[in-house]
XYZ file of C-alpha atoms in Angstrom:
586
model
C 109.496 155.945 122.452
C 112.732 157.804 121.885
C 114.254 160.432 124.118
C 116.017 163.248 122.299
C 119.107 164.534 124.052
C 121.667 166.703 122.338
C 125.111 166.634 123.937
C 125.859 170.325 124.020
C 129.408 169.798 125.264
C 130.426 167.511 122.415
C 132.891 168.324 119.695
C 130.874 169.836 116.830
C 132.832 170.768 113.734
C 131.712 173.646 111.592
C 128.000 173.947 112.321
C 127.172 177.393 111.040
C 124.607 178.377 108.444
C 125.855 180.119 105.351
C 124.918 180.845 101.777
C 125.455 178.487 98.852
C 128.168 180.635 97.353
C 131.744 179.982 96.395
C 133.310 181.958 99.250
C 131.334 179.997 101.839
C 131.344 176.552 100.300
C 135.127 176.520 100.102
C 135.473 177.038 103.854
C 137.058 174.322 105.939
C 134.990 173.192 108.903
C 135.745 175.174 112.042
C 137.739 173.124 114.511
C 140.482 173.309 117.070
C 141.520 169.788 116.146
C 143.164 168.919 112.848
C 141.763 166.213 110.610
C 144.761 164.024 111.256
C 144.054 164.188 114.978
C 140.289 163.924 114.772
C 139.289 160.977 112.566
C 140.546 158.234 114.848
C 137.595 156.198 116.156
C 133.900 155.549 115.717
C 133.360 157.735 118.758
C 134.771 160.672 116.766
C 132.070 160.028 114.177
C 129.469 159.913 116.921
C 130.599 163.241 118.389
C 130.561 164.854 114.968
C 127.125 163.410 114.144
C 125.685 164.804 117.390
C 125.647 168.196 115.742
C 123.303 167.000 113.008
C 120.469 166.656 115.512
C 120.102 170.425 115.808
C 118.269 170.212 112.459
C 115.158 168.909 114.215
C 112.467 171.409 115.289
C 112.439 172.725 118.829
C 110.274 174.827 121.089
C 111.568 178.362 120.717
C 109.211 180.423 122.830
C 105.961 179.893 120.981
C 106.991 179.605 117.352
C 107.675 176.018 116.417
C 106.446 173.215 114.262
C 104.375 171.022 116.519
C 101.110 171.532 118.338
C 99.550 174.704 116.936
C 101.527 173.943 113.791
C 103.118 177.387 113.448
C 102.991 178.382 109.761
C 102.492 174.745 108.781
C 98.903 174.845 110.041
C 98.362 178.599 110.069
C 99.399 178.585 106.421
C 96.419 176.386 105.632
C 92.667 176.079 106.058
C 93.036 174.607 109.564
C 94.014 177.648 111.568
C 94.482 181.398 111.356
C 96.340 184.056 113.306
C 95.231 187.527 114.419
C 96.908 188.889 111.294
C 96.310 187.241 107.941
C 98.894 184.927 106.338
C 100.852 186.949 103.787
C 102.102 183.867 101.927
C 98.552 182.629 101.388
C 97.681 186.116 100.190
C 100.375 186.096 97.510
C 102.451 188.814 99.173
C 105.790 186.997 99.209
C 108.521 188.879 97.352
C 111.796 187.693 95.859
C 114.413 188.206 98.602
C 117.793 189.764 97.961
C 119.475 187.070 100.013
C 118.421 184.200 102.230
C 114.773 183.312 101.885
C 115.490 179.773 103.047
C 118.237 179.245 100.465
C 121.038 180.069 102.913
C 121.364 176.794 104.811
C 123.724 174.912 102.508
C 126.454 174.966 105.147
C 124.435 172.308 106.961
C 124.795 170.058 103.918
C 128.525 170.698 103.709
C 129.043 169.546 107.268
C 127.057 166.360 106.646
C 129.041 165.645 103.496
C 132.260 166.303 105.400
C 131.624 163.273 107.612
C 130.727 161.159 104.602
C 133.966 162.207 102.907
C 136.164 161.490 105.930
C 134.774 158.479 107.789
C 137.040 156.231 105.709
C 140.034 157.646 107.576
C 138.828 156.142 110.831
C 140.719 153.039 111.933
C 137.773 151.202 113.428
C 135.496 148.363 112.401
C 132.702 149.010 109.909
C 130.284 147.560 112.437
C 131.155 150.348 114.861
C 131.177 153.086 112.226
C 128.149 152.344 110.100
C 125.464 153.685 112.481
C 126.988 157.170 112.230
C 127.373 156.933 108.473
C 123.703 155.975 108.449
C 122.862 159.021 110.568
C 124.712 161.292 108.146
C 122.815 159.833 105.192
C 119.528 160.287 107.015
C 120.257 163.919 107.822
C 121.334 164.603 104.255
C 117.976 163.225 103.126
C 116.223 165.250 105.849
C 117.955 168.426 104.679
C 117.156 167.846 101.026
C 113.526 166.970 101.692
C 112.988 170.302 103.405
C 114.667 172.144 100.555
C 112.799 170.195 97.851
C 109.430 170.951 99.417
C 110.255 174.632 99.371
C 112.175 175.104 96.118
C 111.540 172.033 93.958
C 114.547 171.486 91.679
C 117.924 171.631 93.436
C 121.640 171.008 92.863
C 122.543 167.599 94.305
C 125.831 167.788 96.190
C 127.421 164.751 97.845
C 130.824 166.078 98.870
C 132.249 169.118 100.658
C 133.110 171.584 97.911
C 136.302 173.555 97.331
C 136.984 176.715 95.352
C 137.642 174.642 92.238
C 134.695 172.265 92.525
C 132.675 172.238 89.287
C 129.549 171.631 91.398
C 129.710 175.313 92.384
C 128.172 176.036 89.016
C 125.842 173.044 88.779
C 122.330 173.358 87.409
C 119.352 172.490 89.502
C 118.253 168.898 88.929
C 114.595 168.054 88.396
C 112.647 167.409 91.580
C 112.093 163.726 90.778
C 115.862 163.247 90.477
C 116.275 164.867 93.884
C 113.453 162.704 95.289
C 115.125 159.554 93.947
C 118.403 160.622 95.553
C 116.717 161.319 98.882
C 115.058 157.911 98.900
C 118.344 156.223 97.948
C 120.074 157.913 100.896
C 117.290 156.717 103.164
C 117.581 153.160 101.802
C 121.288 153.183 102.655
C 120.633 154.693 106.074
C 118.089 151.962 106.801
C 120.653 149.275 105.917
C 123.287 150.824 108.201
C 121.260 151.832 111.238
C 120.358 149.515 114.116
C 116.787 148.580 114.903
C 115.062 150.531 117.635
C 115.533 147.691 120.082
C 119.326 147.853 119.616
C 119.802 151.595 119.263
C 120.954 154.159 121.787
C 118.363 156.483 123.281
C 117.986 159.704 121.374
C 119.590 158.528 118.117
C 117.852 157.852 114.818
C 117.182 154.198 114.124
C 116.074 151.934 111.306
C 112.299 151.944 111.800
C 112.140 155.685 112.332
C 113.956 156.230 109.034
C 111.492 153.860 107.337
C 108.659 155.963 108.736
C 110.280 159.151 107.489
C 110.750 157.510 104.096
C 107.007 156.891 103.920
C 106.473 160.630 104.510
C 108.902 161.632 101.770
C 107.572 159.152 99.219
C 103.936 160.041 99.909
C 104.699 163.729 99.491
C 106.422 163.268 96.163
C 103.969 160.685 94.872
C 100.934 162.868 95.453
C 102.764 166.011 94.285
C 103.591 164.396 90.949
C 100.092 162.935 90.625
C 98.089 166.058 91.360
C 100.419 168.685 89.918
C 100.974 166.793 86.652
C 100.582 169.088 83.672
C 101.255 172.228 85.717
C 104.377 174.347 85.946
C 105.332 172.354 89.046
C 104.808 168.787 87.866
C 107.176 166.171 86.449
C 106.710 165.358 82.782
C 105.585 161.788 82.195
C 105.115 160.892 85.866
C 101.937 160.112 87.761
C 103.790 159.576 91.032
C 102.942 155.876 91.138
C 106.386 154.560 92.002
C 106.637 156.925 94.961
C 103.183 156.011 96.223
C 104.163 152.341 96.147
C 107.373 153.184 97.990
C 105.358 155.045 100.634
C 102.998 152.108 101.134
C 105.877 149.635 101.314
C 107.915 151.718 103.771
C 104.920 152.249 106.054
C 104.004 148.581 105.884
C 107.521 147.590 106.945
C 107.180 149.710 110.069
C 103.731 148.307 110.795
C 104.988 144.745 110.298
C 107.695 145.036 112.954
C 105.150 144.813 115.764
C 107.221 147.293 117.758
C 104.745 150.170 117.653
C 101.115 150.710 118.579
C 98.800 153.530 119.602
C 98.833 154.916 123.129
C 95.825 155.468 125.394
C 93.385 153.296 123.467
C 89.961 153.553 125.102
C 91.227 155.963 127.759
C 89.050 158.960 128.608
C 90.624 161.987 126.929
C 93.445 159.669 125.863
C 93.953 161.459 122.547
C 94.349 164.823 124.294
C 96.715 163.487 126.942
C 99.061 162.121 124.285
C 100.223 165.629 123.441
C 101.159 167.116 126.805
C 103.586 164.620 128.331
C 106.989 165.430 129.756
C 108.381 161.950 129.135
C 107.663 159.766 126.116
C 110.293 157.141 126.849
C 107.572 154.591 127.621
C 105.396 155.431 124.626
C 104.642 152.807 122.002
C 103.357 155.481 119.624
C 105.870 158.321 119.791
C 108.705 157.139 117.575
C 110.952 160.146 118.049
C 110.744 163.144 120.353
C 112.710 165.991 121.826
C 113.215 165.976 125.580
C 113.447 169.035 127.831
C 114.884 169.295 131.344
C 114.581 172.315 133.623
C 117.642 171.349 135.659
C 120.202 170.426 133.040
C 118.583 172.276 130.119
C 117.280 172.966 127.695
C 113.777 173.912 128.824
C 111.107 176.132 127.272
C 108.248 178.485 128.076
C 105.936 177.327 125.320
C 103.065 176.236 127.565
C 102.401 179.701 128.893
C 100.607 180.243 125.579
C 98.418 177.148 125.645
C 96.121 178.474 128.365
C 94.908 181.230 126.027
C 93.964 181.857 122.425
C 97.626 182.634 121.718
C 96.562 184.772 118.782
C 95.506 181.593 116.966
C 92.235 179.887 116.272
C 90.823 176.836 114.547
C 88.739 177.565 111.477
C 85.125 176.625 110.892
C 86.398 174.641 107.902
C 88.365 172.313 110.193
C 85.683 172.083 112.874
C 83.007 171.219 110.313
C 85.108 168.339 108.960
C 84.802 166.216 112.127
C 82.262 163.419 111.782
C 79.494 162.668 114.253
C 79.806 159.636 116.498
C 77.505 157.661 114.209
C 80.191 157.914 111.508
C 78.214 160.368 109.381
C 79.233 163.917 108.398
C 77.341 166.815 109.944
C 75.340 167.309 106.736
C 73.796 163.852 107.156
C 73.791 162.992 110.837
C 70.751 163.590 113.088
C 73.211 163.860 115.972
C 74.578 167.188 114.799
C 73.131 169.945 116.979
C 74.441 173.001 115.195
C 77.050 175.521 116.225
C 75.245 178.161 118.223
C 77.592 177.386 121.118
C 80.840 175.539 121.719
C 79.013 172.821 123.611
C 76.590 172.099 120.782
C 79.417 172.107 118.247
C 81.125 169.151 119.927
C 78.018 167.306 121.154
C 77.627 163.998 119.351
C 80.833 164.553 117.390
C 84.121 162.677 116.992
C 85.695 162.890 120.481
C 88.892 164.252 118.967
C 87.109 167.568 118.364
C 86.474 168.221 122.062
C 90.020 167.075 122.774
C 91.436 169.516 120.227
C 89.596 172.725 121.187
C 88.502 174.336 124.422
C 84.830 173.849 125.320
C 82.941 175.383 128.239
C 81.537 172.036 129.396
C 83.249 171.985 132.802
C 85.751 169.337 131.656
C 88.431 171.473 130.032
C 91.028 172.322 132.659
C 93.098 175.366 131.793
C 95.389 175.300 134.827
C 95.737 172.937 137.787
C 98.164 172.303 140.676
C 98.132 175.980 141.564
C 100.023 177.011 144.730
C 98.108 177.523 147.943
C 95.336 175.115 147.079
C 93.780 177.455 144.538
C 91.016 175.596 142.668
C 91.611 174.454 139.131
C 90.988 177.066 136.454
C 88.246 175.698 134.194
C 87.614 177.079 130.703
C 84.483 179.220 130.473
C 85.015 181.448 127.436
C 87.726 182.520 124.966
C 90.282 185.114 126.030
C 88.792 188.025 124.102
C 90.011 190.589 126.617
C 93.683 189.629 126.397
C 96.488 191.269 124.447
C 96.956 190.178 120.851
C 99.442 187.409 121.620
C 96.938 185.788 123.978
C 93.558 186.541 122.422
C 91.701 184.104 120.143
C 91.435 184.520 116.391
C 88.218 182.581 115.802
C 86.653 181.710 119.160
C 87.791 178.115 118.623
C 90.837 177.967 120.906
C 93.300 175.095 120.682
C 93.212 172.717 123.662
C 95.313 169.976 122.098
C 98.795 170.168 123.571
C 97.891 172.086 126.718
C 99.675 170.865 129.820
C 97.580 172.411 132.591
C 100.233 172.121 135.285
C 100.739 175.574 136.855
C 104.531 175.326 136.870
C 104.617 174.456 133.177
C 102.569 177.541 132.386
C 103.750 180.233 134.730
C 107.350 179.595 135.758
C 109.538 181.121 133.039
C 111.833 178.917 130.994
C 111.295 175.675 132.911
C 108.797 174.015 130.602
C 109.567 170.338 130.126
C 106.749 169.066 127.925
C 108.324 166.935 125.219
C 108.080 167.804 121.528
C 106.804 164.933 119.379
C 108.768 164.685 116.139
C 107.179 161.538 114.708
C 104.396 159.309 115.904
C 103.119 155.973 114.692
C 99.694 157.385 113.812
C 101.277 159.136 110.847
C 102.666 155.831 109.579
C 99.152 154.360 109.606
C 97.785 157.371 107.741
C 100.624 157.361 105.210
C 99.937 153.700 104.484
C 96.202 154.188 104.016
C 96.603 157.250 101.814
C 99.275 155.710 99.589
C 97.125 152.625 99.045
C 94.048 154.761 98.355
C 95.934 156.837 95.796
C 97.154 153.655 94.114
C 93.582 152.353 94.015
C 94.544 149.248 96.003
C 93.140 150.093 99.449
C 91.195 147.161 100.901
C 89.004 146.881 103.963
C 91.805 144.904 105.553
C 94.172 147.820 104.966
C 91.676 150.207 106.554
C 91.206 147.912 109.541
C 94.922 147.891 110.328
C 95.377 151.625 109.831
C 92.521 154.152 109.982
C 90.236 151.989 112.074
C 92.955 151.661 114.703
C 92.869 155.445 115.065
C 89.091 155.533 115.234
C 88.946 152.763 117.807
C 91.257 154.680 120.125
C 88.575 157.366 120.559
C 85.497 155.170 120.252
C 84.490 156.156 116.727
C 82.788 153.570 114.470
C 84.979 151.805 111.942
C 85.292 153.076 108.396
C 83.621 150.692 105.945
C 84.917 151.542 102.485
C 82.093 149.570 100.907
C 79.416 151.739 102.503
C 80.790 155.252 102.867
C 78.178 157.973 103.431
C 78.025 160.418 100.531
C 78.872 163.773 102.060
C 77.407 166.652 100.025
C 80.107 168.880 101.512
C 83.175 166.833 100.637
C 86.127 169.167 100.219
C 87.285 167.274 97.127
C 84.065 166.391 95.274
C 85.949 165.499 92.105
C 87.772 162.665 93.896
C 86.531 159.290 95.088
C 84.676 158.834 98.374
C 87.575 156.724 99.659
C 90.180 159.415 99.047
C 87.931 162.069 100.582
C 87.457 160.043 103.748
C 91.129 159.076 104.027
C 92.049 162.760 103.736
C 89.421 163.690 106.319
C 90.861 161.168 108.766
C 94.348 162.562 108.227
C 93.156 166.119 108.794
C 91.347 165.247 112.018
C 93.995 162.987 113.532
C 96.922 165.304 112.739
C 95.191 168.650 113.316
C 97.530 171.362 114.640
C 100.618 169.181 114.298
C 102.058 170.989 111.303
C 100.948 168.787 108.392
C 98.095 170.601 106.663
C 100.175 173.166 104.761
C 102.239 170.464 103.055
C 99.188 168.272 102.498
C 97.249 170.959 100.655
C 100.245 171.750 98.437
C 101.082 168.152 97.537
C 97.428 167.524 96.650
C 97.553 170.473 94.239
C 94.593 171.881 96.159
C 95.835 175.323 97.194
C 93.901 177.041 94.437
C 90.656 175.373 95.457
C 91.117 175.803 99.212
C 93.007 179.098 99.491
C 92.301 181.341 96.498
C 89.375 183.620 97.371
C 88.857 181.962 100.765
C 87.552 184.036 103.680
C 88.309 182.139 106.917
C 85.455 181.869 109.390
C 85.333 181.031 113.065
C 82.662 180.467 115.682
C 79.359 182.303 116.021
C 80.143 185.464 117.929
C 76.681 186.048 119.386
C 77.069 183.202 121.887
C 79.322 185.480 123.972
C 77.366 188.719 123.531
C 75.881 188.651 127.036
C 79.032 187.559 128.896
C 81.810 189.516 127.161
C 81.946 193.335 127.040
C 81.048 194.709 123.634
C 84.386 196.565 123.554
C 86.238 193.239 123.607
C 84.133 191.792 120.803
C 84.292 194.882 118.617
C 87.451 193.677 116.896
C 85.681 190.551 115.670
C 83.582 191.317 112.602
C 81.104 188.692 111.442
C 79.584 187.566 108.179
C 75.861 187.679 107.446
C 75.290 184.409 109.289
C 77.016 185.651 112.452
C 80.287 183.728 112.155
C 83.524 185.504 113.044
C 85.200 186.689 109.839
C 88.341 188.168 111.307
C 89.754 189.719 108.145
C 86.454 191.100 106.846
C 87.544 194.726 107.183
C 91.096 194.208 105.933
C 91.552 195.885 102.525
C 94.124 193.258 101.569
C 91.583 190.491 102.202
C 88.501 192.131 100.711
C 88.186 189.369 98.105
C 89.743 186.597 100.181
C 93.216 185.169 99.924
C 94.987 185.939 96.649
C 97.045 182.779 96.391
C 98.723 182.628 92.962
C 98.354 179.067 91.651
C 100.887 179.741 88.889
C 103.607 180.835 91.294
C 103.104 180.220 94.994
C 103.503 176.448 95.110
C 107.267 177.039 95.286
C 109.337 179.735 96.953
C 111.608 182.069 94.989
C 115.369 181.803 94.921
C 117.114 184.914 96.269
C 118.509 187.397 93.763
C 121.991 186.829 95.164
C 122.016 183.296 93.746
C 120.899 184.380 90.303
C 123.458 187.166 90.059
C 126.572 185.153 90.946
C 129.055 185.268 88.008
C 128.641 182.242 85.734
C 125.479 181.247 87.581
C 123.289 178.701 85.818
C 120.553 178.929 88.412
C 117.063 179.592 87.078
C 114.272 181.238 89.036
C 111.146 179.289 89.959
C 108.089 179.818 87.732
C 106.641 183.328 87.577
C 108.827 184.844 90.261
């Protein structure tokens, strides 16, 4: 329900990205105004804090975190690209510099506000929202770094050339997690509620929701990676799981949020292609685009094609049938010889996530000159690589069919959802399931709300069907079904990569995996053989895109003893007096 507007003309002090090295960390923030002149009022804090918002994802051409998920879903078992994922295949190398470790300047600028707000001669009431924003963005920064690198130095002030923190050791990930959650607790106490906040600024309930994400990530990471090179000695993640459940429950208890489009035909699909979410009860935070005042984007020109991406058979097979049973058990399942049979009798979210040639999937409408709507008939096999499909299962979720969104360059105005209430419900259900305290009442106020939106039968945790194809057969039926619901509801929104890692499941799901797509033969009579020749199949006729790739001859070569964390760059390890240690097995 939040608009997201960055004031590009505001005073932003020192927002450049630089390496975590002495010569950079000792820099003063760039400014044409001295400190003595600047720190005068709460409005100065506001103008400075505006620059923090650039940390959020954005549409940059096609590559972004959002619908289609970029690497967050392509680096998982949900989706693949025309070329295989080198990270999943264990091909990452230790970088000389950078490699994601070069963004510490962002932290310095956040800490600079926290070190200087006390100079402002204004009331605490006026100042505290911007202090709260700084604490939130520090937590946001550290969460991203912790997910990628694990242990980190914890820095709470802008450093100088003599700061001993320049040579600090990395602190254990649970210490960093505790610090992140403490920052979020403080931010929550300082920030106004949504009903009293300014449009486009972070607010109390949104930070609570984000806290549930952080705590769930760390709780499950420590639970499922215990005893490995990446775990935390003596921790089962329980305290974080309880924190996740509590934070989510606080958001749910406010009564401010609910799901959009409940019972509406194609209501799930239409949630993801709006230009204005200011009236949404579900979208808690979003980024707004404007073709007149800027910024705008051209992202939707890719959504009318395969865009080089494709859903995997693994994801498609995970959708239940409308009787609440998995495809292995339901008499409603009609096989996958065609796109129409794949979705027939299935969870409606499947047909609202991928293109189907059923006459209902509009590719483009509102074309000039009264041209009829373009209706999907078959995947874009004949297109160039950036527009062709990878699996035959093309992503429909997120497509805004309006002609001017798709074909007029750089005027796209579809909003980018950064957080929606559905995730809060899923975080709550999963945290409770992992704690072993999930009740039917909990399910009714979380997962069953999501199912009811699309007309699916409620989940009854006392009578769950036993799926012979559960992805996690060593775990309880409840956890399997909660994870299935999360996968289906959040498909292509950028969650699956992190989910698989925090569940310690990358070895099971990635190592040796050969991604499959749709059955190719369904298009043999309507697509020239020359266009299908680049799509090899397995013995059962399913597209196996990487079948002839030498690097993928035995499936993905994910290294379970190394690839859960990224390597630090050599430049950090070779700094004089460095006490930095490399991540395991890099």
